[in-house]
Structure formats: C-alpha cells, structure tokens
Short mmCIF file of C-alpha atoms in Angstrom, two decimals:
data_model
loop_
_atom_site.label_atom_id
_atom_site.label_comp_id
_atom_site.label_asym_id
_atom_site.label_seq_id
_atom_site.Cartn_x
_atom_site.Cartn_y
_atom_site.Cartn_z
CA MET A 1 0.18 0.28 -0.03
CA GLU A 2 1.43 3.38 -0.92
CA LYS A 3 1.60 6.14 1.50
CA LYS A 4 -0.54 9.03 0.75
CA ILE A 5 1.78 12.57 0.58
CA THR A 6 -0.04 15.35 2.01
CA THR A 7 0.95 18.13 -0.57
CA HIS A 8 2.13 21.56 0.02
CA ILE A 9 -1.16 23.36 -1.46
CA THR A 10 -3.48 21.47 0.97
CA LYS A 11 -1.42 22.43 4.06
CA GLY A 12 -0.94 26.10 2.46
CA VAL A 13 -4.65 26.16 2.30
CA ILE A 14 -5.64 24.94 5.51
CA ILE A 15 -3.02 27.08 7.62
CA GLY A 16 -4.07 29.98 5.24
CA LEU A 17 -7.93 29.73 6.33
CA ALA A 18 -6.78 29.32 9.38
CA MET A 19 -5.13 32.65 9.62
CA VAL A 20 -7.90 34.51 7.66
CA ALA A 21 -10.54 33.11 9.88
CA ILE A 22 -8.29 33.87 12.61
CA GLY A 23 -7.86 37.61 11.51
CA LEU A 24 -11.77 37.80 10.46
CA ALA A 25 -12.57 37.28 14.44
CA PHE A 26 -10.12 40.05 15.29
CA GLN A 27 -11.75 42.64 12.93
CA ILE A 28 -14.97 41.16 14.02
CA PHE A 29 -14.58 41.67 17.74
CA ASP A 30 -12.42 44.59 17.31
CA ILE A 31 -9.20 43.63 18.84
CA TYR A 32 -6.29 45.39 17.45
CA GLU A 33 -3.42 44.81 19.79
CA SER A 34 0.09 44.16 18.66
CA TRP A 35 1.09 41.73 20.88
CA ILE A 36 -1.75 39.40 19.55
CA GLN A 37 -0.72 40.39 15.71
CA TRP A 38 2.53 38.50 17.24
CA LEU A 39 0.89 35.62 18.39
CA VAL A 40 -0.88 35.15 15.28
CA LEU A 41 2.55 35.12 13.52
CA ALA A 42 3.85 32.72 15.92
CA LEU A 43 1.05 30.13 15.19
CA TYR A 44 1.88 30.49 11.62
CA CYS A 45 5.78 29.59 11.96
CA GLY A 46 4.46 26.80 14.23
CA ALA A 47 2.08 25.66 11.51
CA ILE A 48 4.94 25.97 8.66
CA ILE A 49 7.22 24.09 10.93
CA TRP A 50 4.89 21.51 11.68
CA ALA A 51 4.49 21.20 7.42
CA CYS A 52 7.93 20.46 7.42
CA ILE A 53 8.24 17.86 10.02
CA SER A 54 4.75 16.41 8.79
CA PHE A 55 6.25 16.17 5.35
CA SER A 56 9.68 14.68 6.41
CA LYS A 57 7.34 11.80 8.57
CA GLU A 58 5.46 11.35 5.39
CA MET A 59 8.77 10.56 3.29
CA ASP A 60 9.72 8.61 6.27
CA GLY A 61 12.82 10.77 6.83
CA ASP A 62 13.86 9.88 3.18
CA VAL A 63 14.34 13.81 2.71
CA THR A 64 17.33 16.43 2.94
CA PHE A 65 17.41 19.70 4.02
CA GLY A 66 16.89 21.36 0.45
CA LYS A 67 13.47 19.10 0.33
CA VAL A 68 12.10 19.81 3.43
CA PHE A 69 12.69 23.64 3.33
CA GLY A 70 11.10 23.49 -0.11
CA HIS A 71 7.82 22.00 0.79
CA GLY A 72 7.81 24.06 3.92
CA PHE A 73 8.38 27.59 1.49
CA LYS A 74 6.12 26.48 -1.12
CA THR A 75 3.47 26.22 1.67
CA ALA A 76 4.28 29.44 2.83
CA ALA A 77 3.63 30.76 -0.68
CA ILE A 78 0.03 29.48 -0.91
CA VAL A 79 -0.73 31.02 2.56
CA THR A 80 1.30 34.22 1.38
CA LEU A 81 -1.04 34.25 -1.46
CA ILE A 82 -4.31 33.57 0.80
CA ALA A 83 -3.46 36.44 3.16
CA ILE A 84 -3.10 39.13 0.09
CA ALA A 85 -6.41 37.70 -1.25
CA ALA A 86 -8.28 37.84 2.02
CA PHE A 87 -6.80 41.21 2.36
CA GLY A 88 -8.65 42.55 -0.81
CA LEU A 89 -11.84 40.45 -0.26
CA THR A 90 -12.05 41.81 3.66
CA TYR A 91 -11.32 45.50 2.32
CA LEU A 92 -14.01 44.97 -0.59
CA ILE A 93 -16.68 43.75 1.78
CA MET A 94 -15.82 45.91 4.87
CA PRO A 95 -14.11 49.14 3.69
CA GLU A 96 -14.38 50.08 7.47
CA ILE A 97 -11.17 48.47 8.08
CA LYS A 98 -9.32 51.23 6.78
CA ASP A 99 -11.32 53.95 8.93
CA LYS A 100 -10.32 51.41 12.36
CA ALA A 101 -6.39 51.23 11.19
CA MET A 102 -6.13 54.71 10.64
CA GLU A 103 -7.75 55.22 13.87
CA LYS A 104 -5.27 53.00 15.74
CA ALA A 105 -2.42 54.72 14.01
CA ARG A 106 -3.71 58.56 14.66
CA GLU A 107 -3.61 57.08 18.16
CA SER A 108 -0.19 55.64 17.82
CA MET A 109 1.21 58.42 16.49
CA ALA A 110 -0.46 60.90 19.55
CA LYS A 111 1.69 58.86 21.94
CA ASN A 112 4.90 60.53 20.69
CA PRO A 113 5.54 63.92 21.92
CA GLN A 114 7.50 64.46 18.81
CA MET A 115 4.84 64.16 16.43
CA THR A 116 2.57 67.62 15.86
CA GLU A 117 -0.96 67.36 14.89
CA GLU A 118 0.18 68.42 11.37
CA THR A 119 2.65 65.77 11.28
CA ILE A 120 -0.13 63.22 11.97
CA GLU A 121 -2.50 64.53 9.78
CA LYS A 122 0.23 64.59 6.79
CA ALA A 123 1.14 60.96 7.60
CA LEU A 124 -2.37 59.67 7.69
CA GLU A 125 -3.24 61.42 4.45
CA TRP A 126 -0.34 59.63 2.82
CA THR A 127 -1.20 56.28 4.56
CA GLY A 128 -4.92 56.42 3.52
CA LYS A 129 -4.17 57.04 -0.06
CA TYR A 130 -1.50 53.98 -0.20
CA PHE A 131 -3.67 51.86 2.40
CA VAL A 132 -4.38 48.92 0.01
CA LEU A 133 -0.81 48.82 -1.23
CA PHE A 134 0.47 49.07 2.02
CA GLY A 135 -1.85 46.18 3.08
CA ILE A 136 -0.72 43.52 0.19
CA ILE A 137 2.97 44.83 1.13
CA GLY A 138 2.39 44.09 4.83
CA SER A 139 0.77 40.59 3.95
CA LEU A 140 3.44 39.53 1.36
CA PHE A 141 6.10 40.78 3.78
CA SER A 142 5.21 39.58 6.63
CA TYR A 143 4.10 35.93 5.89
CA ALA A 144 6.64 35.15 3.04
CA PHE A 145 9.16 36.51 5.67
CA PHE A 146 8.09 34.60 8.48
CA GLY A 147 7.34 31.64 6.56
CA VAL A 148 11.03 31.51 5.18
CA ILE A 149 12.43 31.58 8.59
CA ALA A 150 9.96 28.63 9.69
CA SER A 151 10.82 26.72 6.83
CA LEU A 152 14.62 27.45 7.53
CA ILE A 153 13.44 26.37 11.28
CA GLY A 154 11.62 23.23 10.10
CA GLY A 155 14.06 21.78 7.59
CA ALA A 156 16.51 21.99 10.08
CA VAL A 157 14.30 20.28 13.27
CA ALA A 158 12.77 17.87 10.69
CA ASN A 159 14.20 14.04 10.78
CA LYS A 160 16.21 13.30 7.74
CA ASN A 161 17.70 10.67 6.70
CA PRO A 162 18.02 10.28 2.85
CA ASN A 163 18.37 7.01 1.04
CA SER A 164 19.95 7.59 -2.07
CA GLY A 165 18.73 4.14 -3.22
CA MET A 166 22.45 3.40 -4.12
CA PRO A 167 23.83 0.26 -2.48
CA GLN A 168 26.39 1.13 0.50
CA SER A 169 29.94 0.19 0.08
CA MET A 170 31.64 -1.60 2.61
#
C-alpha cells in the first residue's frame, strides 16, 4: 500500500484559511492589540514548521534539508497568496477596516510627543492614499518573511535520513 503524501497546496490552504479565520475574528471583535498580531505570526510559524516535520514523517525521513525547506517554502507561498487575497476581499466587503486602522495609527502617533497634529495629519493622509498597497505589501512581507524563517527552522528540525537508493559500500 502506497503512502499518501499531503501536498504543500493542501497544507497551505488549511493554514491560510485558519489564518484568515483568525484575522476575521479579530476584525469582527475589534481586537487590534499588537501582541496578539505577534501571537498570530508565531502560530503561523509553528504551522509551517509542523508542515515541514509532517512532510519529513510522511517521507519516512528520506528527505534532505532542501526538500523539507522547499516544501515549507511552497506551503508558506500558498498561505501568503491566500492572505493577500483575503486582505483584498476583506477591504472590499468591510471598507471600514481602513477607518479603524487609521484611527489606531492616529492613537499610536499621538502618544509620540515629537509628533505634531500637522505631522500626524500628513502621515495619515499619505497612509490613507496607499492603504491597499500597504496592506498587500504588509501581508506579502510578513507572511513570506516569517514563512522563510519557519521553513528554515522546519528544515533544520525535521528528521532527515536520506536514502539515495544506491548500494552502500563496505
């Protein structure tokens, strides 16, 4: 009986949809704490590392670092695409997220004593003009960057015992 290997696409879709569900829950319940966003990124990294370890187990350890890293990287790429698409759809469906984000940015900038009201207004005007671009770049950077790091970690910690199929010399 041949073992079935879970593809990077399947894992990426599952992880991506879970990340979207978590993000939507935070939007719906109006949760914008920065430490929670870091927690979500940590969960994402854990999921990519799990995907790498799972791949190695499914291959009975007959993998190299490069194969495991590649599987994790491709999984992260799928999640990144889903995150970008979800940002776009969320912005179309719930355009008020821009207003909420701008208000949080205003509150954050107001805490800085060096920021004048005029500087804050200019920064918010500029940010509002490029909000969608910043959202896409932010999703791309955060998910791709942390996905690469998690793939490197996953490739390093996954069990690897490559069998080249060639007879061993004595």
